[in-house]
PDB file of N, CA and C in Angstrom:
ATOM      1  N   MET X   5       0.807  -1.148   0.025  1.00  0.00           N
ATOM      2  CA  MET X   5       0.004  -0.019   0.009  1.00  0.00           C
ATOM      3  C   MET X   5       0.928   1.209  -0.011  1.00  0.00           C
ATOM      4  N   SER X   6       0.599   2.189  -0.904  1.00  0.00           N
ATOM      5  CA  SER X   6       1.365   3.441  -0.974  1.00  0.00           C
ATOM      6  C   SER X   6       0.950   4.364   0.157  1.00  0.00           C
ATOM      7  N   PRO X   7       1.971   5.108   0.699  1.00  0.00           N
ATOM      8  CA  PRO X   7       1.694   6.029   1.797  1.00  0.00           C
ATOM      9  C   PRO X   7       0.717   7.159   1.297  1.00  0.00           C
ATOM     10  N   SER X   8      -0.056   7.621   2.262  1.00  0.00           N
ATOM     11  CA  SER X   8      -0.930   8.753   1.926  1.00  0.00           C
ATOM     12  C   SER X   8      -0.429   9.947   2.659  1.00  0.00           C
ATOM     13  N   HIS X   9      -0.753  11.125   2.062  1.00  0.00           N
ATOM     14  CA  HIS X   9      -0.322  12.474   2.652  1.00  0.00           C
ATOM     15  C   HIS X   9      -1.685  13.190   2.799  1.00  0.00           C
ATOM     16  N   TYR X  10      -1.862  13.672   4.035  1.00  0.00           N
ATOM     17  CA  TYR X  10      -3.091  14.395   4.388  1.00  0.00           C
ATOM     18  C   TYR X  10      -2.794  15.908   4.392  1.00  0.00           C
ATOM     19  N   TYR X  11      -3.709  16.635   3.777  1.00  0.00           N
ATOM     20  CA  TYR X  11      -3.668  18.110   3.771  1.00  0.00           C
ATOM     21  C   TYR X  11      -5.077  18.571   4.230  1.00  0.00           C
ATOM     22  N   ILE X  12      -5.141  19.183   5.352  1.00  0.00           N
ATOM     23  CA  ILE X  12      -6.398  19.575   5.942  1.00  0.00           C
ATOM     24  C   ILE X  12      -6.452  21.049   6.147  1.00  0.00           C
ATOM     25  N   TYR X  13      -7.336  21.707   5.459  1.00  0.00           N
ATOM     26  CA  TYR X  13      -7.341  23.216   5.598  1.00  0.00           C
ATOM     27  C   TYR X  13      -8.740  23.663   6.036  1.00  0.00           C
ATOM     28  N   TYR X  14      -8.723  24.855   6.686  1.00  0.00           N
ATOM     29  CA  TYR X  14      -9.964  25.387   7.246  1.00  0.00           C
ATOM     30  C   TYR X  14      -9.798  26.856   7.580  1.00  0.00           C
ATOM     31  N   PRO X  15     -10.920  27.582   7.692  1.00  0.00           N
ATOM     32  CA  PRO X  15     -10.891  28.979   8.031  1.00  0.00           C
ATOM     33  C   PRO X  15     -10.882  29.096   9.610  1.00  0.00           C
ATOM     34  N   VAL X  16     -10.013  29.926  10.081  1.00  0.00           N
ATOM     35  CA  VAL X  16      -9.873  30.099  11.602  1.00  0.00           C
ATOM     36  C   VAL X  16     -10.653  31.383  12.023  1.00  0.00           C
ATOM     37  N   ARG X  17     -11.282  31.291  13.172  1.00  0.00           N
ATOM     38  CA  ARG X  17     -11.980  32.406  13.695  1.00  0.00           C
ATOM     39  C   ARG X  17     -10.943  33.467  14.159  1.00  0.00           C
ATOM     40  N   MET X  18     -11.119  34.671  13.810  1.00  0.00           N
ATOM     41  CA  MET X  18     -10.188  35.712  14.166  1.00  0.00           C
ATOM     42  C   MET X  18     -10.080  35.823  15.624  1.00  0.00           C
ATOM     43  N   GLY X  19      -8.802  36.057  16.166  1.00  0.00           N
ATOM     44  CA  GLY X  19      -8.580  36.152  17.589  1.00  0.00           C
ATOM     45  C   GLY X  19      -8.341  34.843  18.343  1.00  0.00           C
ATOM     46  N   MET X  20      -8.447  33.720  17.577  1.00  0.00           N
ATOM     47  CA  MET X  20      -8.328  32.407  18.209  1.00  0.00           C
ATOM     48  C   MET X  20      -7.000  31.757  17.823  1.00  0.00           C
ATOM     49  N   GLU X  21      -6.155  32.445  17.128  1.00  0.00           N
ATOM     50  CA  GLU X  21      -4.912  31.834  16.588  1.00  0.00           C
ATOM     51  C   GLU X  21      -4.032  31.260  17.651  1.00  0.00           C
ATOM     52  N   ALA X  22      -3.755  31.991  18.694  1.00  0.00           N
ATOM     53  CA  ALA X  22      -2.794  31.477  19.726  1.00  0.00           C
ATOM     54  C   ALA X  22      -3.398  30.260  20.435  1.00  0.00           C
ATOM     55  N   ASP X  23      -4.644  30.251  20.755  1.00  0.00           N
ATOM     56  CA  ASP X  23      -5.302  29.087  21.366  1.00  0.00           C
ATOM     57  C   ASP X  23      -5.309  27.931  20.475  1.00  0.00           C
ATOM     58  N   LEU X  24      -5.615  28.180  19.222  1.00  0.00           N
ATOM     59  CA  LEU X  24      -5.615  27.013  18.209  1.00  0.00           C
ATOM     60  C   LEU X  24      -4.215  26.468  18.109  1.00  0.00           C
ATOM     61  N   ALA X  25      -3.187  27.285  18.023  1.00  0.00           N
ATOM     62  CA  ALA X  25      -1.815  26.766  17.879  1.00  0.00           C
ATOM     63  C   ALA X  25      -1.495  25.875  19.086  1.00  0.00           C
ATOM     64  N   ARG X  26      -1.790  26.306  20.310  1.00  0.00           N
ATOM     65  CA  ARG X  26      -1.524  25.464  21.436  1.00  0.00           C
ATOM     66  C   ARG X  26      -2.251  24.132  21.334  1.00  0.00           C
ATOM     67  N   GLU X  27      -3.556  24.196  20.951  1.00  0.00           N
ATOM     68  CA  GLU X  27      -4.316  22.962  20.889  1.00  0.00           C
ATOM     69  C   GLU X  27      -3.780  22.043  19.770  1.00  0.00           C
ATOM     70  N   LEU X  28      -3.340  22.627  18.679  1.00  0.00           N
ATOM     71  CA  LEU X  28      -2.844  21.783  17.583  1.00  0.00           C
ATOM     72  C   LEU X  28      -1.531  21.094  18.015  1.00  0.00           C
ATOM     73  N   TYR X  29      -0.670  21.780  18.750  1.00  0.00           N
ATOM     74  CA  TYR X  29       0.507  21.082  19.243  1.00  0.00           C
ATOM     75  C   TYR X  29       0.142  19.839  20.099  1.00  0.00           C
ATOM     76  N   ASN X  30      -0.850  19.999  20.980  1.00  0.00           N
ATOM     77  CA  ASN X  30      -1.311  18.890  21.778  1.00  0.00           C
ATOM     78  C   ASN X  30      -1.967  17.828  20.923  1.00  0.00           C
ATOM     79  N   LEU X  31      -2.789  18.211  20.032  1.00  0.00           N
ATOM     80  CA  LEU X  31      -3.447  17.281  19.130  1.00  0.00           C
ATOM     81  C   LEU X  31      -2.451  16.464  18.335  1.00  0.00           C
ATOM     82  N   GLN X  32      -1.486  17.156  17.750  1.00  0.00           N
ATOM     83  CA  GLN X  32      -0.501  16.448  16.944  1.00  0.00           C
ATOM     84  C   GLN X  32       0.432  15.545  17.722  1.00  0.00           C
ATOM     85  N   ALA X  33       0.711  15.897  18.989  1.00  0.00           N
ATOM     86  CA  ALA X  33       1.461  15.020  19.866  1.00  0.00           C
ATOM     87  C   ALA X  33       0.666  13.763  20.175  1.00  0.00           C
ATOM     88  N   GLU X  34      -0.630  13.935  20.386  1.00  0.00           N
ATOM     89  CA  GLU X  34      -1.414  12.743  20.654  1.00  0.00           C
ATOM     90  C   GLU X  34      -1.499  11.854  19.421  1.00  0.00           C
ATOM     91  N   ILE X  35      -1.668  12.430  18.247  1.00  0.00           N
ATOM     92  CA  ILE X  35      -1.729  11.692  16.996  1.00  0.00           C
ATOM     93  C   ILE X  35      -0.402  10.899  16.790  1.00  0.00           C
ATOM     94  N   GLN X  36       0.702  11.579  16.983  1.00  0.00           N
ATOM     95  CA  GLN X  36       2.002  10.952  16.847  1.00  0.00           C
ATOM     96  C   GLN X  36       2.186   9.819  17.810  1.00  0.00           C
ATOM     97  N   ALA X  37       1.738  10.009  19.070  1.00  0.00           N
ATOM     98  CA  ALA X  37       1.840   8.970  20.085  1.00  0.00           C
ATOM     99  C   ALA X  37       1.104   7.693  19.697  1.00  0.00           C
ATOM    100  N   HIS X  38      -0.104   7.872  19.021  1.00  0.00           N
ATOM    101  CA  HIS X  38      -0.895   6.733  18.629  1.00  0.00           C
ATOM    102  C   HIS X  38      -0.571   6.147  17.293  1.00  0.00           C
ATOM    103  N   THR X  39       0.006   6.936  16.357  1.00  0.00           N
ATOM    104  CA  THR X  39       0.202   6.461  14.994  1.00  0.00           C
ATOM    105  C   THR X  39       1.672   6.488  14.552  1.00  0.00           C
ATOM    106  N   GLY X  40       2.513   7.245  15.241  1.00  0.00           N
ATOM    107  CA  GLY X  40       3.860   7.402  14.792  1.00  0.00           C
ATOM    108  C   GLY X  40       4.030   8.505  13.711  1.00  0.00           C
ATOM    109  N   VAL X  41       2.870   9.139  13.305  1.00  0.00           N
ATOM    110  CA  VAL X  41       2.912  10.126  12.223  1.00  0.00           C
ATOM    111  C   VAL X  41       3.011  11.472  12.882  1.00  0.00           C
ATOM    112  N   ALA X  42       4.100  12.204  12.554  1.00  0.00           N
ATOM    113  CA  ALA X  42       4.289  13.557  13.070  1.00  0.00           C
ATOM    114  C   ALA X  42       3.576  14.551  12.160  1.00  0.00           C
ATOM    115  N   GLY X  43       2.832  15.433  12.714  1.00  0.00           N
ATOM    116  CA  GLY X  43       2.067  16.423  11.947  1.00  0.00           C
ATOM    117  C   GLY X  43       2.774  17.836  12.031  1.00  0.00           C
ATOM    118  N   ARG X  44       2.337  18.690  11.191  1.00  0.00           N
ATOM    119  CA  ARG X  44       2.783  20.135  11.264  1.00  0.00           C
ATOM    120  C   ARG X  44       1.592  20.969  10.843  1.00  0.00           C
ATOM    121  N   PHE X  45       1.626  22.211  11.105  1.00  0.00           N
ATOM    122  CA  PHE X  45       0.617  23.140  10.672  1.00  0.00           C
ATOM    123  C   PHE X  45       1.134  24.389  10.154  1.00  0.00           C
ATOM    124  N   LEU X  46       0.467  25.020   9.225  1.00  0.00           N
ATOM    125  CA  LEU X  46       0.865  26.246   8.519  1.00  0.00           C
ATOM    126  C   LEU X  46      -0.326  27.165   8.389  1.00  0.00           C
ATOM    127  N   ARG X  47      -0.064  28.419   8.091  1.00  0.00           N
ATOM    128  CA  ARG X  47      -1.107  29.366   7.743  1.00  0.00           C
ATOM    129  C   ARG X  47      -0.800  29.822   6.280  1.00  0.00           C
ATOM    130  N   LYS X  48      -1.866  30.139   5.558  1.00  0.00           N
ATOM    131  CA  LYS X  48      -1.747  30.565   4.179  1.00  0.00           C
ATOM    132  C   LYS X  48      -1.011  31.928   4.158  1.00  0.00           C
ATOM    133  N   ALA X  49      -0.090  32.040   3.209  1.00  0.00           N
ATOM    134  CA  ALA X  49       0.768  33.206   3.189  1.00  0.00           C
ATOM    135  C   ALA X  49      -0.021  34.507   2.924  1.00  0.00           C
ATOM    136  N   ASP X  50      -0.955  34.465   2.032  1.00  0.00           N
ATOM    137  CA  ASP X  50      -1.794  35.677   1.806  1.00  0.00           C
ATOM    138  C   ASP X  50      -3.137  35.762   2.468  1.00  0.00           C
ATOM    139  N   ASP X  51      -3.370  34.837   3.401  1.00  0.00           N
ATOM    140  CA  ASP X  51      -4.646  34.753   4.133  1.00  0.00           C
ATOM    141  C   ASP X  51      -4.356  34.152   5.477  1.00  0.00           C
ATOM    142  N   PRO X  52      -4.022  34.962   6.521  1.00  0.00           N
ATOM    143  CA  PRO X  52      -3.620  34.355   7.795  1.00  0.00           C
ATOM    144  C   PRO X  52      -4.775  33.648   8.502  1.00  0.00           C
ATOM    145  N   TRP X  53      -5.948  33.721   8.011  1.00  0.00           N
ATOM    146  CA  TRP X  53      -7.129  33.052   8.675  1.00  0.00           C
ATOM    147  C   TRP X  53      -7.382  31.708   8.088  1.00  0.00           C
ATOM    148  N   THR X  54      -6.595  31.249   7.073  1.00  0.00           N
ATOM    149  CA  THR X  54      -6.698  29.935   6.544  1.00  0.00           C
ATOM    150  C   THR X  54      -5.481  29.132   6.994  1.00  0.00           C
ATOM    151  N   TRP X  55      -5.772  28.039   7.751  1.00  0.00           N
ATOM    152  CA  TRP X  55      -4.709  27.188   8.303  1.00  0.00           C
ATOM    153  C   TRP X  55      -4.753  25.824   7.654  1.00  0.00           C
ATOM    154  N   MET X  56      -3.623  25.148   7.716  1.00  0.00           N
ATOM    155  CA  MET X  56      -3.517  23.833   7.137  1.00  0.00           C
ATOM    156  C   MET X  56      -2.713  22.911   8.079  1.00  0.00           C
ATOM    157  N   GLU X  57      -3.268  21.674   8.273  1.00  0.00           N
ATOM    158  CA  GLU X  57      -2.534  20.640   8.977  1.00  0.00           C
ATOM    159  C   GLU X  57      -1.986  19.703   7.952  1.00  0.00           C
ATOM    160  N   ILE X  58      -0.818  19.179   8.118  1.00  0.00           N
ATOM    161  CA  ILE X  58      -0.194  18.234   7.172  1.00  0.00           C
ATOM    162  C   ILE X  58       0.303  17.032   7.930  1.00  0.00           C
ATOM    163  N   TYR X  59      -0.089  15.889   7.449  1.00  0.00           N
ATOM    164  CA  TYR X  59       0.367  14.598   7.967  1.00  0.00           C
ATOM    165  C   TYR X  59       0.880  13.770   6.783  1.00  0.00           C
ATOM    166  N   GLU X  60       2.071  13.394   6.769  1.00  0.00           N
ATOM    167  CA  GLU X  60       2.726  12.711   5.606  1.00  0.00           C
ATOM    168  C   GLU X  60       3.101  11.299   5.962  1.00  0.00           C
ATOM    169  N   ASN X  61       3.142  10.483   4.891  1.00  0.00           N
ATOM    170  CA  ASN X  61       3.565   9.048   4.971  1.00  0.00           C
ATOM    171  C   ASN X  61       2.748   8.272   5.891  1.00  0.00           C
ATOM    172  N   VAL X  62       1.402   8.412   5.769  1.00  0.00           N
ATOM    173  CA  VAL X  62       0.458   7.613   6.545  1.00  0.00           C
ATOM    174  C   VAL X  62       0.285   6.278   5.793  1.00  0.00           C
ATOM    175  N   ILE X  63       0.614   5.198   6.489  1.00  0.00           N
ATOM    176  CA  ILE X  63       0.517   3.859   5.890  1.00  0.00           C
ATOM    177  C   ILE X  63      -0.857   3.200   6.065  1.00  0.00           C
ATOM    178  N   ASP X  64      -1.349   3.224   7.358  1.00  0.00           N
ATOM    179  CA  ASP X  64      -2.633   2.649   7.661  1.00  0.00           C
ATOM    180  C   ASP X  64      -3.636   3.748   7.797  1.00  0.00           C
ATOM    181  N   PHE X  65      -4.161   4.218   6.612  1.00  0.00           N
ATOM    182  CA  PHE X  65      -4.993   5.423   6.681  1.00  0.00           C
ATOM    183  C   PHE X  65      -6.381   5.188   7.340  1.00  0.00           C
ATOM    184  N   PRO X  66      -6.995   3.954   7.279  1.00  0.00           N
ATOM    185  CA  PRO X  66      -8.210   3.797   8.054  1.00  0.00           C
ATOM    186  C   PRO X  66      -8.049   3.949   9.508  1.00  0.00           C
ATOM    187  N   ALA X  67      -6.951   3.464  10.076  1.00  0.00           N
ATOM    188  CA  ALA X  67      -6.632   3.620  11.482  1.00  0.00           C
ATOM    189  C   ALA X  67      -6.310   5.096  11.773  1.00  0.00           C
ATOM    190  N   PHE X  68      -5.555   5.719  10.893  1.00  0.00           N
ATOM    191  CA  PHE X  68      -5.196   7.125  11.081  1.00  0.00           C
ATOM    192  C   PHE X  68      -6.461   7.983  11.036  1.00  0.00           C
ATOM    193  N   ASP X  69      -7.355   7.717  10.176  1.00  0.00           N
ATOM    194  CA  ASP X  69      -8.591   8.500  10.113  1.00  0.00           C
ATOM    195  C   ASP X  69      -9.376   8.433  11.454  1.00  0.00           C
ATOM    196  N   THR X  70      -9.392   7.238  12.068  1.00  0.00           N
ATOM    197  CA  THR X  70     -10.097   7.059  13.368  1.00  0.00           C
ATOM    198  C   THR X  70      -9.434   7.883  14.417  1.00  0.00           C
ATOM    199  N   VAL X  71      -8.051   7.766  14.505  1.00  0.00           N
ATOM    200  CA  VAL X  71      -7.268   8.524  15.499  1.00  0.00           C
ATOM    201  C   VAL X  71      -7.451  10.024  15.329  1.00  0.00           C
ATOM    202  N   LEU X  72      -7.392  10.458  14.065  1.00  0.00           N
ATOM    203  CA  LEU X  72      -7.523  11.886  13.759  1.00  0.00           C
ATOM    204  C   LEU X  72      -8.903  12.414  14.193  1.00  0.00           C
ATOM    205  N   ALA X  73      -9.942  11.679  13.817  1.00  0.00           N
ATOM    206  CA  ALA X  73     -11.315  12.088  14.139  1.00  0.00           C
ATOM    207  C   ALA X  73     -11.498  12.208  15.676  1.00  0.00           C
ATOM    208  N   ARG X  74     -10.984  11.208  16.407  1.00  0.00           N
ATOM    209  CA  ARG X  74     -11.130  11.195  17.847  1.00  0.00           C
ATOM    210  C   ARG X  74     -10.347  12.355  18.514  1.00  0.00           C
ATOM    211  N   ALA X  75      -9.110  12.617  17.906  1.00  0.00           N
ATOM    212  CA  ALA X  75      -8.290  13.688  18.521  1.00  0.00           C
ATOM    213  C   ALA X  75      -8.938  15.064  18.240  1.00  0.00           C
ATOM    214  N   VAL X  76      -9.475  15.248  17.057  1.00  0.00           N
ATOM    215  CA  VAL X  76     -10.149  16.478  16.680  1.00  0.00           C
ATOM    216  C   VAL X  76     -11.324  16.759  17.625  1.00  0.00           C
ATOM    217  N   ALA X  77     -12.106  15.713  17.875  1.00  0.00           N
ATOM    218  CA  ALA X  77     -13.238  15.840  18.770  1.00  0.00           C
ATOM    219  C   ALA X  77     -12.810  16.141  20.190  1.00  0.00           C
ATOM    220  N   ARG X  78     -11.796  15.356  20.689  1.00  0.00           N
ATOM    221  CA  ARG X  78     -11.338  15.521  22.028  1.00  0.00           C
ATOM    222  C   ARG X  78     -10.749  16.861  22.325  1.00  0.00           C
ATOM    223  N   HIS X  79     -10.073  17.467  21.351  1.00  0.00           N
ATOM    224  CA  HIS X  79      -9.392  18.739  21.466  1.00  0.00           C
ATOM    225  C   HIS X  79     -10.321  19.901  21.080  1.00  0.00           C
ATOM    226  N   GLY X  80     -11.535  19.629  20.644  1.00  0.00           N
ATOM    227  CA  GLY X  80     -12.552  20.633  20.382  1.00  0.00           C
ATOM    228  C   GLY X  80     -12.100  21.612  19.201  1.00  0.00           C
ATOM    229  N   ILE X  81     -11.445  21.079  18.207  1.00  0.00           N
ATOM    230  CA  ILE X  81     -10.906  21.911  17.126  1.00  0.00           C
ATOM    231  C   ILE X  81     -12.000  22.760  16.428  1.00  0.00           C
ATOM    232  N   GLU X  82     -13.169  22.149  16.332  1.00  0.00           N
ATOM    233  CA  GLU X  82     -14.252  22.888  15.635  1.00  0.00           C
ATOM    234  C   GLU X  82     -14.608  24.204  16.260  1.00  0.00           C
ATOM    235  N   ARG X  83     -14.295  24.450  17.501  1.00  0.00           N
ATOM    236  CA  ARG X  83     -14.593  25.699  18.133  1.00  0.00           C
ATOM    237  C   ARG X  83     -13.740  26.807  17.644  1.00  0.00           C
ATOM    238  N   PHE X  84     -12.652  26.458  16.982  1.00  0.00           N
ATOM    239  CA  PHE X  84     -11.674  27.505  16.432  1.00  0.00           C
ATOM    240  C   PHE X  84     -12.002  27.934  14.961  1.00  0.00           C
ATOM    241  N   LEU X  85     -13.029  27.209  14.399  1.00  0.00           N
ATOM    242  CA  LEU X  85     -13.336  27.532  13.011  1.00  0.00           C
ATOM    243  C   LEU X  85     -14.255  28.700  12.839  1.00  0.00           C
ATOM    244  N   GLU X  86     -14.032  29.441  11.788  1.00  0.00           N
ATOM    245  CA  GLU X  86     -14.919  30.550  11.432  1.00  0.00           C
ATOM    246  C   GLU X  86     -16.370  30.030  11.353  1.00  0.00           C
ATOM    247  N   ALA X  87     -17.309  30.873  11.763  1.00  0.00           N
ATOM    248  CA  ALA X  87     -18.723  30.466  11.637  1.00  0.00           C
ATOM    249  C   ALA X  87     -19.037  29.982  10.231  1.00  0.00           C
ATOM    250  N   GLY X  88     -19.632  28.809  10.128  1.00  0.00           N
ATOM    251  CA  GLY X  88     -20.006  28.235   8.851  1.00  0.00           C
ATOM    252  C   GLY X  88     -18.890  27.520   8.199  1.00  0.00           C
ATOM    253  N   GLY X  89     -17.674  27.588   8.724  1.00  0.00           N
ATOM    254  CA  GLY X  89     -16.527  26.953   8.143  1.00  0.00           C
ATOM    255  C   GLY X  89     -16.433  25.452   8.562  1.00  0.00           C
ATOM    256  N   HIS X  90     -15.669  24.729   7.766  1.00  0.00           N
ATOM    257  CA  HIS X  90     -15.412  23.339   8.167  1.00  0.00           C
ATOM    258  C   HIS X  90     -14.019  22.888   7.666  1.00  0.00           C
ATOM    259  N   ARG X  91     -13.565  21.808   8.237  1.00  0.00           N
ATOM    260  CA  ARG X  91     -12.275  21.220   7.845  1.00  0.00           C
ATOM    261  C   ARG X  91     -12.381  20.482   6.541  1.00  0.00           C
ATOM    262  N   HIS X  92     -11.538  20.795   5.572  1.00  0.00           N
ATOM    263  CA  HIS X  92     -11.487  20.105   4.335  1.00  0.00           C
ATOM    264  C   HIS X  92     -10.314  19.152   4.337  1.00  0.00           C
ATOM    265  N   ILE X  93     -10.628  17.853   4.253  1.00  0.00           N
ATOM    266  CA  ILE X  93      -9.560  16.900   4.371  1.00  0.00           C
ATOM    267  C   ILE X  93      -9.293  16.344   2.984  1.00  0.00           C
ATOM    268  N   GLU X  94      -8.043  16.455   2.521  1.00  0.00           N
ATOM    269  CA  GLU X  94      -7.627  15.914   1.216  1.00  0.00           C
ATOM    270  C   GLU X  94      -6.549  14.886   1.456  1.00  0.00           C
ATOM    271  N   ARG X  95      -6.605  13.764   0.835  1.00  0.00           N
ATOM    272  CA  ARG X  95      -5.540  12.731   0.952  1.00  0.00           C
ATOM    273  C   ARG X  95      -4.943  12.463  -0.439  1.00  0.00           C
ATOM    274  N   PHE X  96      -3.641  12.575  -0.498  1.00  0.00           N
ATOM    275  CA  PHE X  96      -2.919  12.389  -1.749  1.00  0.00           C
ATOM    276  C   PHE X  96      -1.929  11.206  -1.627  1.00  0.00           C
ATOM    277  N   VAL X  97      -1.733  10.589  -2.769  1.00  0.00           N
ATOM    278  CA  VAL X  97      -0.688   9.466  -2.851  1.00  0.00           C
ATOM    279  C   VAL X  97       0.251   9.841  -4.076  1.00  0.00           C
ATOM    280  N   ALA X  98       1.380   9.180  -4.032  1.00  0.00           N
ATOM    281  CA  ALA X  98       2.378   9.409  -5.164  1.00  0.00           C
ATOM    282  C   ALA X  98       1.764   8.978  -6.501  1.00  0.00           C
ATOM    283  N   CYS X  99       2.175   9.624  -7.549  1.00  0.00           N
ATOM    284  CA  CYS X  99       1.697   9.347  -8.886  1.00  0.00           C
ATOM    285  C   CYS X  99       2.272   8.018  -9.420  1.00  0.00           C
ATOM    286  N   ALA X 100       3.392   7.678  -9.031  1.00  0.00           N
ATOM    287  CA  ALA X 100       4.054   6.380  -9.523  1.00  0.00           C
ATOM    288  C   ALA X 100       4.768   5.648  -8.462  1.00  0.00           C
TER     289      ALA X 100
END
């Protein structure tokens, strides 16, 4: 099975950036402890209210999906999203 790479982007509620960053560090530490996959997060260069989480080289993506969903719920990530916004999860694999 080819590794998957996750790119998850979403609009952040203004004024919540510092709290979200702290929560994402905790969330990603939890994910790494359960899956071995280290995550990172970025903000869009020309739109500081759009953030992205990146998880690369995920081998067992069904198990990763479960761990990710539980961690997102446990850490209350939805409360940091702009009203009406949601997390867009994209999963990519190598072309060849």
